[in-house]
Amino acid sequence: MASLLKKLGSFAAGATLLFAASAALAKPLTVGFAQTGAESAWRTANTNSMKSEAEKRGINLKFADGQGKQENQIRAVRTFVTQGVDAIVLAPIVETGWEPVLREAKRAKIPVVIMDRKVQTSDESLYACFIGSDFYKEGAMAAEWIAKNAGSRSKIVELQGTPGSAAANERRKAFADELAKNPALKIIDSQSGDFRRSGGKEVMEAFLKKHGKDIEIVYAHNDDMALGAIQAIEEAGLKPGKDILIVSIDAIKEGVQAVVDGKINAVVECNPLFGPKIYDTIAKIKAGEPVERSSYNVDIVIDSTNAAALIGQRQY
Amino acid sequence: MSKSKSLSPVWWPLIGLAVLVAVNLALNPAFLNVTVLDGRLYGLPIDILNQGARGLVLALGMTLVIATGGVDLSVGSVMAAAGALAAVLLAEGHGLAVALTAGLGVGLLAGAANGLLVARFGIQPIVATLILMVVGRGAAQLMTNGEVVVIKNDAFAFVGNGTVFGFPFAPLLAIALFVAAQLFLRRTASGLFIEAVGDNETAARFAGLGAARVKGLVYVICGLCAGLAGLMAAANIRAADSYRMGENMELDAIFAVVVGGTALTGGRFLLLGSFIGALLLQTLTTTMYNLGVPPAVAPVPKAVLILVVCLLQSEHARRWAVSLVKGGKK
């Protein structure tokens, strides 16, 4: 009995010591992260960035994979609130239906950072801020690059993403808006390749039969479709990047490699590495500093001038 | 019109296909042009055959499953798993034979699992194959680590891209499989066995037929077809995209079979009908590109044509249409 008491005593002492030590080290931040799922390479890179950056900063990250379902994400956020985390990061799978759970977080005074896609709420104060990708700007940057580098080429075919998706809508709209300023350039055909490599190839095959040598420029809403289109162009006996200019968006490793190889002329980055910016923002919120209501990740254009230098540090 | 009752159901998708080709030709006279480029045939009809080859192979397996009154929802995911495994093995430096065997092996195993659940344990086909529909894609993502695996093996790419005397290999393979299946099923009693099980399983069993074995076997064949389709899909784009490969392909395959005149209730099956049905679907997709239909609108004309062919396939709808025409004349 005495030995048991002794053991209990030393355990209690140890526990107090531990507690004191962690308190002295300024309690590590606990962040709950409700991710949509793992539906694409972009998403995987996004998750990895959040995890590795948390590790680097000594942040205790609680990760919840929503597996593509809003109900899973709502449950995850609710759990984070119950656990009393310091901040919640939410990458919403859809735009609506978040109010009740966001209200719970607000009541518990836990700031919520919305990542990547937007949410619609009647009360803006339900979340701290939005940090996302600027799809519109990406489309505009692609058009600007073409306007600057197309030379005498003018006829464009467009490979759209999945109809109705925010990325496809914004990238299409921005491109069209930008082209309106350059009357020399025009889109002669536009179809959806569904963001898939196979889709890009199939649509490009049909375009090549329909328009033949008229096609001078390909604008693809993502790298995968551009990579599929390259195969179709090569099978038609043409040289991608030379006979036909190719511009796409995303800048996955393979896409940047294609730029190095001269098969894609330019890719506009859609940076999934949100980690640093997200945690910087959370630190600011925790310190009581003001943060921007909505801000965007900085994206760059990668073409033959900088691709070789950037390919080495490509993480995704 | 009175003759329509004796008309084979194969005619209806064929008529749909003919109408589609006619519309394409009217709006783009170059639609059927085929030229020779670098020693291979080149043109939209070739694209339709080449891109449609996967759908053809899937429709072949699906026809047999549907003939027994079942359905296989897992084919799209099995495609992804087979393609992913083959791509991963090739990336690790294994040879062509290993990759092909492994891909077909995935199909075989998946088919055997489905067959076991449906035929041996009597689980509803929709539920039984739904399991693999979920698991298959998960396995594919696990194998590839959620990344697109690029294939650099030219011999493997032949399965989806190669040509034999200028003609694309993939559709040739699909056509050969259809001919072989037709000969085997119709020259032997095996086709009849499948139809008997689909018509009335109990009666077939009382007649001395190993109904469970027949049922199990059709799922194995369907799984093998899905494995092959997965290899073709990966070879065609020289990459295995585990997220998107074969997505919704199970629905396309079921469509092709039903449009081709095989009833979901089982019994009579028509391989030729499924063949034409699968071609019809691919021609529809290509038509949207050829005519420049905006992608947001494209599903509507597609759905309308499929609906029309399904209505033509229906005895009741035909009779009703005939009575309307006759009634109008009076």
mmCIF file with all atom_site columns, N, CA and C in Angstrom, chain A residues 253 307-314:
data_model
loop_
_atom_site.group_PDB
_atom_site.id
_atom_site.type_symbol
_atom_site.label_atom_id
_atom_site.label_alt_id
_atom_site.label_comp_id
_atom_site.label_asym_id
_atom_site.label_entity_id
_atom_site.label_seq_id
_atom_site.pdbx_PDB_ins_code
_atom_site.Cartn_x
_atom_site.Cartn_y
_atom_site.Cartn_z
_atom_site.occupancy
_atom_site.B_iso_or_equiv
_atom_site.pdbx_formal_charge
_atom_site.auth_seq_id
_atom_site.auth_comp_id
_atom_site.auth_asym_id
_atom_site.auth_atom_id
_atom_site.pdbx_PDB_model_num
ATOM 1  N N  . LYS A 1 253 ? 4.481  19.418 -60.939 1.00 0.00 ? 253 LYS A N  1
ATOM 2  C CA . LYS A 1 253 ? 5.872  19.126 -61.306 1.00 0.00 ? 253 LYS A CA 1
ATOM 3  C C  . LYS A 1 253 ? 5.997  18.714 -62.776 1.00 0.00 ? 253 LYS A C  1
ATOM 4  N N  . ALA A 1 307 ? 11.815 28.201 -65.752 1.00 0.00 ? 307 ALA A N  1
ATOM 5  C CA . ALA A 1 307 ? 11.383 26.837 -65.433 1.00 0.00 ? 307 ALA A CA 1
ATOM 6  C C  . ALA A 1 307 ? 12.542 25.989 -64.909 1.00 0.00 ? 307 ALA A C  1
ATOM 7  N N  . ALA A 1 308 ? 13.679 26.066 -65.594 1.00 0.00 ? 308 ALA A N  1
ATOM 8  C CA . ALA A 1 308 ? 14.806 25.212 -65.211 1.00 0.00 ? 308 ALA A CA 1
ATOM 9  C C  . ALA A 1 308 ? 15.246 25.497 -63.781 1.00 0.00 ? 308 ALA A C  1
ATOM 10 N N  . ALA A 1 309 ? 15.155 26.759 -63.389 1.00 0.00 ? 309 ALA A N  1
ATOM 11 C CA . ALA A 1 309 ? 15.578 27.128 -62.035 1.00 0.00 ? 309 ALA A CA 1
ATOM 12 C C  . ALA A 1 309 ? 14.578 26.657 -60.982 1.00 0.00 ? 309 ALA A C  1
ATOM 13 N N  . LEU A 1 310 ? 13.296 26.554 -61.379 1.00 0.00 ? 310 LEU A N  1
ATOM 14 C CA . LEU A 1 310 ? 12.253 26.251 -60.404 1.00 0.00 ? 310 LEU A CA 1
ATOM 15 C C  . LEU A 1 310 ? 11.939 24.768 -60.277 1.00 0.00 ? 310 LEU A C  1
ATOM 16 N N  . ILE A 1 311 ? 12.310 23.977 -61.316 1.00 0.00 ? 311 ILE A N  1
ATOM 17 C CA . ILE A 1 311 ? 11.884 22.584 -61.332 1.00 0.00 ? 311 ILE A CA 1
ATOM 18 C C  . ILE A 1 311 ? 12.402 21.824 -60.111 1.00 0.00 ? 311 ILE A C  1
ATOM 19 N N  . GLY A 1 312 ? 13.609 22.178 -59.652 1.00 0.00 ? 312 GLY A N  1
ATOM 20 C CA . GLY A 1 312 ? 14.204 21.453 -58.539 1.00 0.00 ? 312 GLY A CA 1
ATOM 21 C C  . GLY A 1 312 ? 13.417 21.569 -57.246 1.00 0.00 ? 312 GLY A C  1
ATOM 22 N N  . GLN A 1 313 ? 12.778 22.721 -57.019 1.00 0.00 ? 313 GLN A N  1
ATOM 23 C CA . GLN A 1 313 ? 12.102 22.931 -55.743 1.00 0.00 ? 313 GLN A CA 1
ATOM 24 C C  . GLN A 1 313 ? 10.622 22.631 -55.806 1.00 0.00 ? 313 GLN A C  1
ATOM 25 N N  . ARG A 1 314 ? 10.183 22.063 -56.924 1.00 0.00 ? 314 ARG A N  1
ATOM 26 C CA . ARG A 1 314 ? 8.770  21.708 -57.067 1.00 0.00 ? 314 ARG A CA 1
ATOM 27 C C  . ARG A 1 314 ? 8.428  20.589 -56.099 1.00 0.00 ? 314 ARG A C  1
#
